[in-house]
Amino acid sequence: MNVLEVEHLNVWEERSGRNLVRDSSFRLAQGECLAIVGESGSGKSLTCKSIMRLNRNGIRHSGRIALNGEDLSILSDKAMRRYRGRRLCMIMQNGMSAFDPSRPIGAHLQETLGIHYDWSRAEREAKLAAAMIAVGLREPAAVMSRYPFELSGGMLQRVMIALALVLEPDVIIADEPTTALDAVTAYEVVEQFVRLRERLRSAMIFVSHDLGVVRRIADNVLVMKDGEIVEQGAAREIFSGARHPYTRYLVSSKETLSRHYKWLMGGVDVAQG
Amino acid sequence: MLGYAFRRIVLVVPLLFVISFLTFILNGLSPMDPAEVVLHAQGVPVITDELIAETRSDLGMDRPLLVRYGDWLITCLQLDFGISFITGDPVWSLLGPALLNTLKLTLVSSFFIILLSIALGVVCALKEGKWPDLSIRSISFLLTSMPVYWLAALLIGYFSVKLDLLPTSGMNSLGSYVLPVAVIVVGYVGIYFRIIRSSMLSNLNADYVLYGRACGMTERSLILKVLRNSLQVAVSVFGMAIPIVLGSTVVVENMFAWPGLGTLTVNSILGRDFPIIQAYVLVLAVAFVLFNTVSDLLNAAVNPRLRKEF
């Protein structure tokens, strides 16, 4: 059973008619993690935003996007809004800018849970606190009373993961969640994503241009270039024997970089015991 | 917040000292000797060096600078700014009522400037690129480009002379406010609503709005957040706008014969009436500092970052 099916997705700019994503089709099975890789501007984020129906004004999309067999494009705005967060949960690239700067983190979390569940304030707080401890945030009450600028990017990334844990969505869409982090923090956050998958059994779309991270987390990989899918398949096959020259180029340029990365990550592993 | 407010207010004190001192020595920079001006103003036919020296000591100008500053400051705090060189009246008896009249004009105008700027800025940002945005922006561009005196003349010509609805000049009734306020508001709204609009737009496109949407938050809740964050810019901008309006009503006051500061100051500058000019500069500078402080405090009330980092 496929949780998410994307068929013939086209994304274009309304004014110029320029195609940004062309005839993209893929599916996501229960519990599967699909990585979308490709350089910036290849249409990875647009694909994610189209699934969430969150493309900004002037960007249009067509094609069938179905969640558990239900076509999302025919939903009313209100119904779609209720799906966001509860069934399709997004995790942003930059935690530092993802929260309202004028309110404590807890306000965002409380408001989000209040939209989707009938829990009391105390229940919401208890569930959030448990999830925060699960992702390694030791003092949940303190974190919730902090403003976004008082926390680090890695902590805010964990806060978003914790929120996803409480929301228990069908699909988690993580749009380059490690790009804005330093290598060590990125590693720790990726580990949290791996654990998130183990806990929730949700399907996950993991956008990244970091093949080291992709190798760690993804079952399947979808390679995008200039708005088109050039290759998709099991992660293992892609890394061992890519067919498309662009994928081979990505993998080979990664190999040189990843030696340093592995050395660094190995160091962290040892330190953490 | 109380701690921040206290620190912010304490900071104002040295600032006021610096401002008052600068205002005080400003007089020394003038090419005209005040003693000479006094003698001219009193119509003394022959001005001798002796007479000038005598007048200087009458005015207390032969004492050390800091002593004179101290005395001057103490008298200023009692609203005693000296005697007008020209009319011989106490400066405050001329400046006080004029200040009050200008303040009335300024505050009424500022109220409408803030109200209209926020309303138009929000509408334009929410309808970006659509007809309400485009039409508001082009009309405001047209109005802002009109010179103040020309717009004032047009309005007087139409509403006062042709329709005989509103008084042409003076400050006799509520109706007297309509045209001067309209002219001032038109001049400033065109600038300030754009600041609100662009601040709203940059907030609307911010990541936190996208993430809020992705979490299922309602548009109404998100617009309130955007508004709150945009108003942080607005508070500082308007905090400075009020004293700017206060200091720039000269043309409008002259067009409508408004008995305010602008009219008084222009006459004083032409007559080289130093005590009045000095008092005017001081009052305006203090007004700038006060409005700026109030806007900082308001800003801190809505912006946690300011409150915590200061």
Coordinates of C-alpha atoms in Angstrom, one line a residue:
Chain A
M1 CA 0.0 0.0 0.0
N2 CA 1.4 3.3 -1.0
V3 CA 1.0 6.1 1.5
L4 CA 1.8 8.8 -1.1
E5 CA 1.5 8.7 -4.8
V6 CA 2.7 11.5 -7.0
E7 CA 1.8 11.2 -10.7
H8 CA 2.8 13.6 -13.5
L9 CA 3.6 16.5 -11.2
N10 CA 4.3 19.6 -13.2
V11 CA 5.3 22.9 -11.5
W12 CA 5.5 26.1 -13.4
E13 CA 5.8 29.8 -12.9
E14 CA 2.5 31.4 -13.8
R15 CA 3.8 34.7 -15.3
S16 CA 6.6 33.4 -17.5
G17 CA 5.2 29.9 -18.0
R18 CA 8.6 28.5 -17.2
N19 CA 8.6 24.8 -16.2
L20 CA 10.3 24.2 -12.9
V21 CA 9.4 20.6 -12.4
R22 CA 8.5 18.4 -15.4
D23 CA 6.3 15.3 -15.3
S24 CA 7.6 13.9 -12.0
S25 CA 6.1 10.7 -10.7
F26 CA 7.1 8.6 -7.6
R27 CA 5.4 6.8 -4.8
L28 CA 6.1 6.3 -1.2
A29 CA 5.3 3.1 0.7
Q30 CA 4.4 2.7 4.4
G31 CA 7.5 3.3 6.5
E32 CA 9.7 4.0 3.5
C33 CA 12.3 6.8 3.4
L34 CA 12.8 8.4 0.0
A35 CA 15.6 10.8 -0.4
I36 CA 15.4 13.4 -3.1
V37 CA 18.8 14.6 -4.1
G38 CA 20.0 17.1 -6.6
E39 CA 21.7 20.5 -6.7
S40 CA 19.9 23.7 -5.6
G41 CA 17.3 24.8 -8.2
S42 CA 16.6 21.2 -9.3
G43 CA 13.0 21.3 -8.1
K44 CA 13.4 19.3 -4.8
S45 CA 11.8 22.0 -2.6
L46 CA 9.1 22.7 -5.1
T47 CA 8.2 19.1 -5.2
C48 CA 7.8 19.1 -1.4
K49 CA 5.8 22.3 -1.3
S50 CA 3.5 21.1 -4.1
I51 CA 2.7 18.0 -2.0
M52 CA 1.9 20.3 1.0
R53 CA 0.0 22.7 -1.4
L54 CA 2.2 25.4 -0.1
N55 CA 3.8 26.9 -3.2
R56 CA 3.9 30.7 -3.0
N57 CA 1.7 32.9 -5.2
G58 CA 2.6 32.8 -8.8
I59 CA 3.8 29.1 -8.7
R60 CA 1.2 26.6 -10.0
H61 CA 1.2 22.8 -10.2
S62 CA -0.8 20.1 -11.8
G63 CA -0.8 16.3 -11.6
R64 CA -2.3 13.8 -9.1
I65 CA -1.0 13.8 -5.6
A66 CA -2.7 11.2 -3.4
L67 CA -2.4 10.6 0.3
N68 CA -3.6 7.1 1.2
G69 CA -5.5 7.1 -2.1
E70 CA -7.2 10.4 -1.5
D71 CA -6.5 13.1 -4.1
L72 CA -5.2 16.2 -2.2
S73 CA -5.8 18.6 -5.1
I74 CA -9.6 18.4 -4.8
L75 CA -9.6 19.0 -1.0
S76 CA -11.0 22.4 0.2
D77 CA -8.5 24.8 1.6
K78 CA -9.8 24.1 5.1
A79 CA -9.6 20.4 4.7
M80 CA -6.1 20.7 3.3
R81 CA -5.1 22.9 6.2
R82 CA -6.2 20.2 8.7
Y83 CA -4.1 17.7 6.9
R84 CA -1.0 19.8 7.2
G85 CA 0.8 19.0 10.4
R86 CA -1.5 16.2 11.3
R87 CA -0.9 13.9 8.3
L88 CA 1.7 15.7 6.3
C89 CA 4.4 17.1 8.5
M90 CA 7.1 19.4 7.3
I91 CA 10.5 19.9 8.9
M92 CA 12.2 23.1 7.7
Q93 CA 15.8 23.7 6.6
N94 CA 16.5 26.5 9.0
G95 CA 15.2 26.2 12.5
M96 CA 16.5 29.7 13.3
S97 CA 13.9 31.3 11.0
A98 CA 11.1 28.7 11.3
F99 CA 9.5 30.0 14.4
D100 CA 7.8 33.3 15.1
P101 CA 10.6 35.5 16.5
S102 CA 8.2 37.3 18.9
R103 CA 6.9 34.3 20.8
P104 CA 8.4 31.6 22.8
I105 CA 8.9 28.2 21.1
G106 CA 6.2 26.6 23.3
A107 CA 3.5 28.9 21.9
H108 CA 4.0 27.5 18.4
L109 CA 4.0 24.0 19.6
Q110 CA 0.9 24.5 21.8
E111 CA -1.0 26.2 19.0
T112 CA -0.1 23.4 16.5
L113 CA -1.2 20.6 18.8
G114 CA -4.3 22.7 19.7
I115 CA -5.4 22.7 16.0
H116 CA -5.1 19.0 15.6
Y117 CA -6.0 17.4 18.9
D118 CA -8.5 17.9 21.7
W119 CA -6.0 17.5 24.4
S120 CA -5.9 19.9 27.4
R121 CA -3.0 22.3 27.7
A122 CA -1.4 20.1 30.4
E123 CA -1.7 17.0 28.2
R124 CA -0.1 18.8 25.3
E125 CA 2.7 20.0 27.5
A126 CA 3.3 16.5 28.9
K127 CA 3.4 14.9 25.4
L128 CA 5.7 17.7 24.1
A129 CA 8.0 17.3 27.1
A130 CA 8.2 13.5 26.6
A131 CA 9.0 13.9 22.9
M132 CA 11.6 16.6 23.6
I133 CA 13.4 14.3 26.0
A134 CA 13.2 11.5 23.4
V135 CA 15.1 13.7 20.9
G136 CA 17.7 14.7 23.4
L137 CA 16.4 18.0 24.7
R138 CA 17.1 17.7 28.4
E139 CA 15.1 20.6 29.8
P140 CA 11.7 20.7 27.9
A141 CA 10.1 23.3 30.1
A142 CA 13.1 25.7 29.7
V143 CA 13.2 25.1 25.9
M144 CA 9.5 25.8 25.6
S145 CA 9.8 29.2 27.4
R146 CA 12.7 30.3 25.2
Y147 CA 12.5 32.5 22.2
P148 CA 13.9 31.1 18.9
F149 CA 16.9 33.4 18.9
E150 CA 17.9 32.0 22.3
L151 CA 18.3 28.4 20.9
S152 CA 20.8 26.9 18.5
G153 CA 19.9 25.7 15.0
G154 CA 20.4 22.1 16.1
M155 CA 18.1 22.5 19.1
L156 CA 15.4 24.0 16.9
Q157 CA 15.8 21.2 14.5
R158 CA 15.2 18.8 17.3
V159 CA 12.2 20.8 18.5
M160 CA 10.6 20.3 15.0
I161 CA 11.4 16.6 15.1
A162 CA 9.8 16.4 18.6
L163 CA 6.7 18.1 17.3
A164 CA 6.6 15.5 14.4
L165 CA 6.9 12.8 17.1
V166 CA 3.8 14.1 18.9
L167 CA 1.8 14.7 15.7
E168 CA 2.4 11.2 14.3
P169 CA 1.9 12.1 10.7
D170 CA 1.5 9.7 7.8
V171 CA 4.3 11.4 5.9
I172 CA 7.2 13.5 7.1
I173 CA 8.7 15.9 4.6
A174 CA 12.1 17.1 5.7
D175 CA 13.4 19.8 3.4
E176 CA 17.2 19.8 3.7
P177 CA 17.0 19.6 7.5
T178 CA 20.8 19.4 8.0
T179 CA 22.0 22.0 5.4
A180 CA 22.1 24.9 7.8
L181 CA 23.9 23.0 10.5
D182 CA 27.6 22.3 11.2
A183 CA 28.9 18.8 10.5
V184 CA 28.7 17.5 14.1
T185 CA 25.2 18.9 14.8
A186 CA 24.1 17.6 11.4
Y187 CA 25.2 14.2 12.3
E188 CA 23.3 14.2 15.6
V189 CA 20.2 15.5 13.9
V190 CA 20.4 12.8 11.2
E191 CA 20.6 10.2 14.0
Q192 CA 17.4 11.8 15.4
F193 CA 15.7 11.3 12.1
V194 CA 16.7 7.7 12.0
R195 CA 15.2 7.2 15.4
L196 CA 12.1 9.1 14.4
R197 CA 11.5 6.6 11.6
E198 CA 12.0 3.7 14.0
R199 CA 9.5 5.2 16.5
L200 CA 6.8 6.3 14.2
R201 CA 6.8 4.0 11.1
S202 CA 5.8 7.1 9.1
A203 CA 6.9 7.4 5.5
M204 CA 9.5 10.1 5.0
I205 CA 10.7 12.3 2.2
F206 CA 14.2 13.5 2.9
V207 CA 15.5 16.2 0.7
S208 CA 19.2 16.7 0.8
H209 CA 22.2 17.3 -1.4
D210 CA 24.4 15.6 1.2
L211 CA 24.9 12.0 -0.1
G212 CA 26.6 10.9 3.1
V213 CA 23.4 11.7 5.0
V214 CA 21.3 10.1 2.3
R215 CA 23.3 6.9 2.5
R216 CA 22.6 6.8 6.3
I217 CA 18.9 7.3 6.2
A218 CA 17.3 6.5 2.8
D219 CA 15.8 3.3 1.4
N220 CA 15.2 4.7 -2.0
V221 CA 16.8 7.7 -3.8
L222 CA 15.3 10.0 -6.4
V223 CA 17.8 12.1 -8.3
M224 CA 16.6 15.4 -9.8
K225 CA 18.3 17.7 -12.3
D226 CA 16.8 20.8 -13.8
G227 CA 13.3 19.9 -12.7
E228 CA 13.3 16.3 -14.0
I229 CA 13.8 13.0 -12.3
V230 CA 16.9 11.5 -13.9
E231 CA 17.1 8.4 -11.9
Q232 CA 15.3 6.6 -9.1
G233 CA 15.9 3.3 -7.3
A234 CA 17.1 1.6 -4.2
A235 CA 19.8 3.6 -2.3
R236 CA 22.2 0.8 -2.4
E237 CA 22.0 0.4 -6.1
I238 CA 22.4 4.1 -6.8
F239 CA 25.5 4.3 -4.7
S240 CA 27.1 1.2 -6.2
G241 CA 26.1 1.4 -9.8
A242 CA 24.4 4.6 -10.9
R243 CA 23.2 4.5 -14.5
H244 CA 22.7 8.2 -15.2
P245 CA 26.0 10.1 -15.7
Y246 CA 24.7 12.9 -13.5
T247 CA 24.2 10.5 -10.6
R248 CA 27.6 9.0 -11.2
Y249 CA 29.0 12.6 -11.1
L250 CA 27.2 13.3 -7.8
V251 CA 28.4 10.1 -6.2
S252 CA 32.0 10.4 -7.3
S253 CA 32.3 14.1 -6.2
K254 CA 30.8 12.9 -2.9
E255 CA 33.4 10.2 -2.4
T256 CA 36.3 12.6 -2.1
L257 CA 34.4 14.8 0.3
S258 CA 33.0 11.9 2.4
R259 CA 36.4 10.6 3.5
H260 CA 36.9 13.7 5.6
Y261 CA 33.3 13.5 6.7
K262 CA 33.6 9.9 7.8
W263 CA 36.7 10.7 9.7
L264 CA 34.9 13.5 11.5
M265 CA 31.8 11.5 12.2
G266 CA 33.8 8.5 13.4
G267 CA 35.4 10.8 15.9
V268 CA 32.0 11.9 17.2
D269 CA 30.8 8.3 17.4
V270 CA 33.8 7.4 19.6
A271 CA 33.3 10.4 21.8
Q272 CA 29.6 9.6 22.4
G273 CA 30.5 6.0 23.3
Chain B
M1 CA 10.8 44.8 31.0
L2 CA 10.8 47.2 34.0
G3 CA 14.6 46.9 34.2
Y4 CA 14.9 47.7 30.5
A5 CA 12.6 50.7 30.8
F6 CA 14.6 52.0 33.8
R7 CA 17.9 51.7 32.0
R8 CA 16.5 53.2 28.8
I9 CA 15.1 56.2 30.8
V10 CA 18.3 56.7 32.7
L11 CA 20.2 56.9 29.4
V12 CA 18.1 59.9 28.4
V13 CA 19.5 62.1 31.1
P14 CA 23.1 62.5 29.7
L15 CA 21.6 62.8 26.3
L16 CA 19.5 65.7 27.4
F17 CA 22.6 67.4 28.9
V18 CA 24.5 67.0 25.6
I19 CA 21.6 68.4 23.6
S20 CA 21.1 71.3 25.9
F21 CA 24.8 72.1 25.9
L22 CA 25.0 72.0 22.1
T23 CA 21.9 74.2 21.8
F24 CA 23.6 76.6 24.2
I25 CA 26.8 77.0 22.3
L26 CA 25.0 77.1 19.0
N27 CA 24.4 80.8 19.8
G28 CA 28.1 81.4 20.0
L29 CA 28.5 80.2 16.4
S30 CA 26.3 82.9 15.0
P31 CA 28.2 85.7 13.1
M32 CA 26.1 88.3 14.8
D33 CA 26.9 89.6 18.3
P34 CA 23.7 89.2 20.4
A35 CA 24.5 92.5 22.1
E36 CA 24.5 94.2 18.7
V37 CA 21.2 92.6 17.8
V38 CA 19.6 93.8 21.0
L39 CA 20.7 97.3 20.4
H40 CA 19.5 97.2 16.8
A41 CA 16.2 95.8 17.9
Q42 CA 15.8 98.5 20.6
G43 CA 16.4 101.1 17.9
V44 CA 19.5 102.6 19.4
P45 CA 20.7 105.2 16.8
V46 CA 24.5 105.0 17.3
I47 CA 26.1 101.8 18.4
T48 CA 29.4 102.4 20.1
D49 CA 31.9 99.7 21.4
E50 CA 31.2 101.0 24.9
L51 CA 27.5 100.5 24.5
I52 CA 28.1 96.9 23.2
A53 CA 30.4 96.1 26.1
E54 CA 27.8 97.4 28.5
T55 CA 25.0 95.5 26.9
R56 CA 27.2 92.3 26.9
S57 CA 27.6 92.6 30.7
D58 CA 23.9 93.4 31.1
L59 CA 23.2 90.1 29.2
G60 CA 25.7 88.3 31.4
M61 CA 27.9 87.4 28.4
D62 CA 31.2 88.3 30.0
R63 CA 31.1 85.4 32.4
P64 CA 32.8 81.9 31.8
L65 CA 30.9 79.6 29.3
L66 CA 30.1 76.8 31.8
V67 CA 28.8 79.2 34.4
R68 CA 26.5 80.8 31.8
Y69 CA 25.5 77.3 30.7
G70 CA 24.6 76.3 34.2
D71 CA 22.6 79.4 34.8
W72 CA 20.9 79.1 31.5
L73 CA 20.0 75.5 32.1
I74 CA 18.5 76.2 35.5
T75 CA 16.3 79.0 34.1
C76 CA 15.4 76.8 31.1
L77 CA 14.1 74.1 33.5
Q78 CA 11.8 76.7 34.9
L79 CA 10.6 77.3 31.3
D80 CA 12.3 80.7 31.5
F81 CA 14.0 81.0 28.2
G82 CA 14.8 84.7 28.5
I83 CA 13.3 87.7 26.8
S84 CA 12.6 88.1 23.1
F85 CA 15.2 90.5 21.6
I86 CA 12.5 92.0 19.4
T87 CA 9.2 92.2 21.3
G88 CA 10.7 92.2 24.8
D89 CA 8.1 89.6 25.9
P90 CA 9.3 86.5 27.8
V91 CA 10.1 83.8 25.3
W92 CA 7.9 81.2 26.8
S93 CA 4.8 83.5 26.6
L94 CA 5.4 83.5 22.8
L95 CA 6.7 79.9 22.4
G96 CA 4.3 78.1 24.8
P97 CA 1.0 78.9 23.1
A98 CA 2.6 78.4 19.6
L99 CA 4.1 75.0 20.7
L100 CA 0.6 74.0 22.0
N101 CA -1.0 74.9 18.7
T102 CA 1.6 73.1 16.7
L103 CA 1.4 70.1 19.0
K104 CA -2.3 69.9 18.4
L105 CA -1.8 70.0 14.7
T106 CA 1.0 67.5 14.9
L107 CA -0.8 65.0 17.1
V108 CA -4.0 65.0 15.1
S109 CA -2.0 64.6 11.9
S110 CA 0.2 61.9 13.3
F111 CA -2.9 60.0 14.5
F112 CA -4.3 59.9 11.0
I113 CA -0.8 59.2 9.5
I114 CA -0.4 56.2 11.7
L115 CA -3.9 54.9 11.2
L116 CA -3.9 55.3 7.4
S117 CA -0.4 54.0 7.0
I118 CA -1.1 50.8 8.9
A119 CA -4.4 50.3 7.2
L120 CA -3.1 50.9 3.7
G121 CA 0.2 49.1 4.3
V122 CA -1.7 46.0 5.5
V123 CA -4.2 46.0 2.6
C124 CA -1.4 46.5 0.0
A125 CA 0.7 43.7 1.5
L126 CA -2.2 41.2 1.6
K127 CA -3.3 42.1 -1.9
E128 CA 0.3 42.4 -3.3
G129 CA 0.3 42.9 -7.1
K130 CA -3.5 43.0 -7.3
W131 CA -5.7 46.0 -8.0
P132 CA -6.0 47.4 -4.5
D133 CA -2.3 47.4 -4.1
L134 CA -1.6 48.9 -7.5
S135 CA -4.2 51.6 -7.2
I136 CA -3.3 52.6 -3.7
R137 CA 0.3 52.8 -4.6
S138 CA -0.2 54.9 -7.8
I139 CA -2.6 57.3 -6.1
S140 CA -0.3 57.8 -3.2
F141 CA 2.6 58.3 -5.5
L142 CA 0.7 61.0 -7.3
L143 CA -0.3 62.7 -4.0
T144 CA 3.1 62.5 -2.4
S145 CA 4.7 64.1 -5.5
M146 CA 2.6 67.2 -5.1
P147 CA 4.4 70.1 -3.5
V148 CA 2.8 70.8 -0.1
Y149 CA 2.1 74.5 -0.9
W150 CA 0.5 73.6 -4.2
L151 CA -1.8 70.9 -2.7
A152 CA -2.7 73.4 0.1
A153 CA -3.6 76.0 -2.5
L154 CA -5.7 73.6 -4.5
L155 CA -7.6 72.4 -1.4
I156 CA -8.2 76.0 -0.2
G157 CA -9.3 77.0 -3.7
Y158 CA -11.8 74.1 -3.9
F159 CA -13.1 73.5 -0.4
S160 CA -12.9 77.0 1.1
V161 CA -13.4 79.3 -1.8
K162 CA -15.5 77.4 -4.3
L163 CA -17.6 75.2 -1.9
D164 CA -17.2 77.5 1.1
L165 CA -17.2 74.5 3.4
L166 CA -14.1 75.0 5.4
P167 CA -12.2 78.0 6.8
T168 CA -9.3 79.2 4.7
S169 CA -7.0 80.0 7.6
G170 CA -6.6 80.3 11.3
M171 CA -7.5 78.0 14.1
N172 CA -11.0 78.9 15.2
S173 CA -13.0 75.6 15.0
L174 CA -12.6 71.9 14.4
G175 CA -13.2 72.7 10.8
S176 CA -9.9 74.6 10.8
Y177 CA -8.1 71.4 11.3
V178 CA -9.4 69.6 8.3
L179 CA -7.3 71.1 5.5
P180 CA -4.0 71.5 7.3
V181 CA -4.2 68.0 8.7
A182 CA -5.2 66.7 5.2
V183 CA -2.2 68.3 3.6
I184 CA 0.3 67.0 6.2
V185 CA -1.3 63.5 6.2
V186 CA -1.1 63.2 2.4
G187 CA 2.5 64.2 2.4
Y188 CA 3.5 61.5 4.9
V189 CA 1.2 58.6 4.5
G190 CA 2.6 57.9 1.0
I191 CA 6.0 57.4 2.6
Y192 CA 5.0 55.5 5.8
F193 CA 2.5 53.1 4.4
R194 CA 5.3 51.8 2.0
I195 CA 7.4 51.0 5.0
I196 CA 4.6 49.1 6.6
R197 CA 3.8 47.3 3.3
S198 CA 7.4 46.2 2.7
S199 CA 7.8 45.1 6.3
M200 CA 4.6 43.1 6.1
L201 CA 5.7 41.5 2.8
S202 CA 9.1 40.5 4.1
N203 CA 7.4 38.9 7.1
L204 CA 4.7 37.2 4.9
N205 CA 7.5 35.5 3.0
A206 CA 9.4 34.6 6.1
D207 CA 10.1 30.9 6.9
Y208 CA 8.1 31.1 10.1
V209 CA 4.9 31.8 8.1
L210 CA 5.6 28.8 5.8
Y211 CA 6.3 26.5 8.8
G212 CA 3.2 27.8 10.5
R213 CA 1.1 27.0 7.4
A214 CA 2.9 23.6 7.2
C215 CA 1.8 23.0 10.8
G216 CA -1.9 23.7 9.9
M217 CA -2.2 27.2 11.4
T218 CA -5.0 29.4 10.1
E219 CA -4.3 32.3 7.9
R220 CA -5.9 34.6 10.4
S221 CA -3.5 33.5 13.1
L222 CA -0.5 33.8 10.8
I223 CA -1.6 37.3 9.7
L224 CA -1.8 38.4 13.3
K225 CA 1.8 37.1 13.9
V226 CA 3.0 38.9 10.7
L227 CA 1.3 42.1 11.9
R228 CA 2.9 41.9 15.3
N229 CA 6.3 41.5 13.8
S230 CA 5.8 44.2 11.2
L231 CA 4.7 46.6 13.8
Q232 CA 8.1 46.5 15.4
V233 CA 9.4 48.4 12.5
A234 CA 6.4 50.6 12.5
V235 CA 6.8 51.6 16.1
S236 CA 10.3 52.9 15.6
V237 CA 9.4 54.6 12.3
F238 CA 6.4 56.4 13.8
G239 CA 8.3 57.3 17.0
M240 CA 10.5 59.4 14.8
A241 CA 7.7 60.5 12.4
I242 CA 5.9 62.5 15.1
P243 CA 8.8 64.8 15.9
I244 CA 9.6 65.1 12.2
V245 CA 6.1 66.3 11.5
L246 CA 6.4 68.6 14.5
G247 CA 9.5 70.2 13.0
S248 CA 8.2 70.5 9.5
T249 CA 4.9 72.1 9.8
V250 CA 6.4 75.4 8.8
V251 CA 5.0 75.5 5.2
V252 CA 1.6 74.3 6.2
E253 CA 1.3 76.7 9.1
N254 CA 2.3 79.6 6.8
M255 CA -0.2 78.5 4.1
F256 CA -3.1 78.2 6.6
A257 CA -1.9 81.0 9.0
W258 CA -1.8 78.5 11.8
P259 CA -0.6 80.4 14.9
G260 CA 2.1 77.7 15.6
L261 CA 5.8 77.2 16.1
G262 CA 6.5 77.3 12.3
T263 CA 5.2 80.8 11.9
L264 CA 6.9 82.0 15.1
T265 CA 10.2 80.5 14.2
V266 CA 10.3 81.8 10.6
N267 CA 9.7 85.3 11.9
S268 CA 12.3 84.9 14.7
I269 CA 14.9 83.7 12.2
L270 CA 14.2 86.6 9.9
G271 CA 14.5 89.0 12.9
R272 CA 17.6 87.1 14.4
D273 CA 15.7 86.7 17.6
F274 CA 18.2 84.3 19.2
P275 CA 16.4 83.4 22.5
I276 CA 13.4 82.2 20.6
I277 CA 15.4 80.3 18.1
Q278 CA 17.4 78.7 20.9
A279 CA 14.3 77.8 22.8
Y280 CA 12.8 76.3 19.7
V281 CA 15.8 74.2 18.9
L282 CA 15.9 73.0 22.5
V283 CA 12.2 72.1 22.7
L284 CA 12.3 70.3 19.4
A285 CA 15.5 68.3 20.3
V286 CA 13.9 67.3 23.6
A287 CA 10.8 66.3 21.7
F288 CA 12.9 64.1 19.5
V289 CA 14.5 62.4 22.4
L290 CA 11.3 61.9 24.3
F291 CA 9.4 60.4 21.3
N292 CA 12.4 58.2 20.5
T293 CA 12.4 56.9 24.1
V294 CA 8.7 56.2 24.0
S295 CA 9.1 54.4 20.7
D296 CA 12.0 52.3 22.1
L297 CA 9.9 51.3 25.1
L298 CA 7.0 50.4 22.9
N299 CA 9.3 48.5 20.7
A300 CA 10.7 46.5 23.6
A301 CA 7.2 45.7 24.7
V302 CA 6.6 43.9 21.4
N303 CA 10.1 42.7 20.6
P304 CA 11.5 40.1 23.1
R305 CA 15.0 40.2 21.5
L306 CA 15.4 43.9 22.3
R307 CA 14.2 43.4 25.9
K308 CA 16.6 40.5 26.6
E309 CA 19.7 41.7 24.9
F310 CA 19.9 45.2 26.1

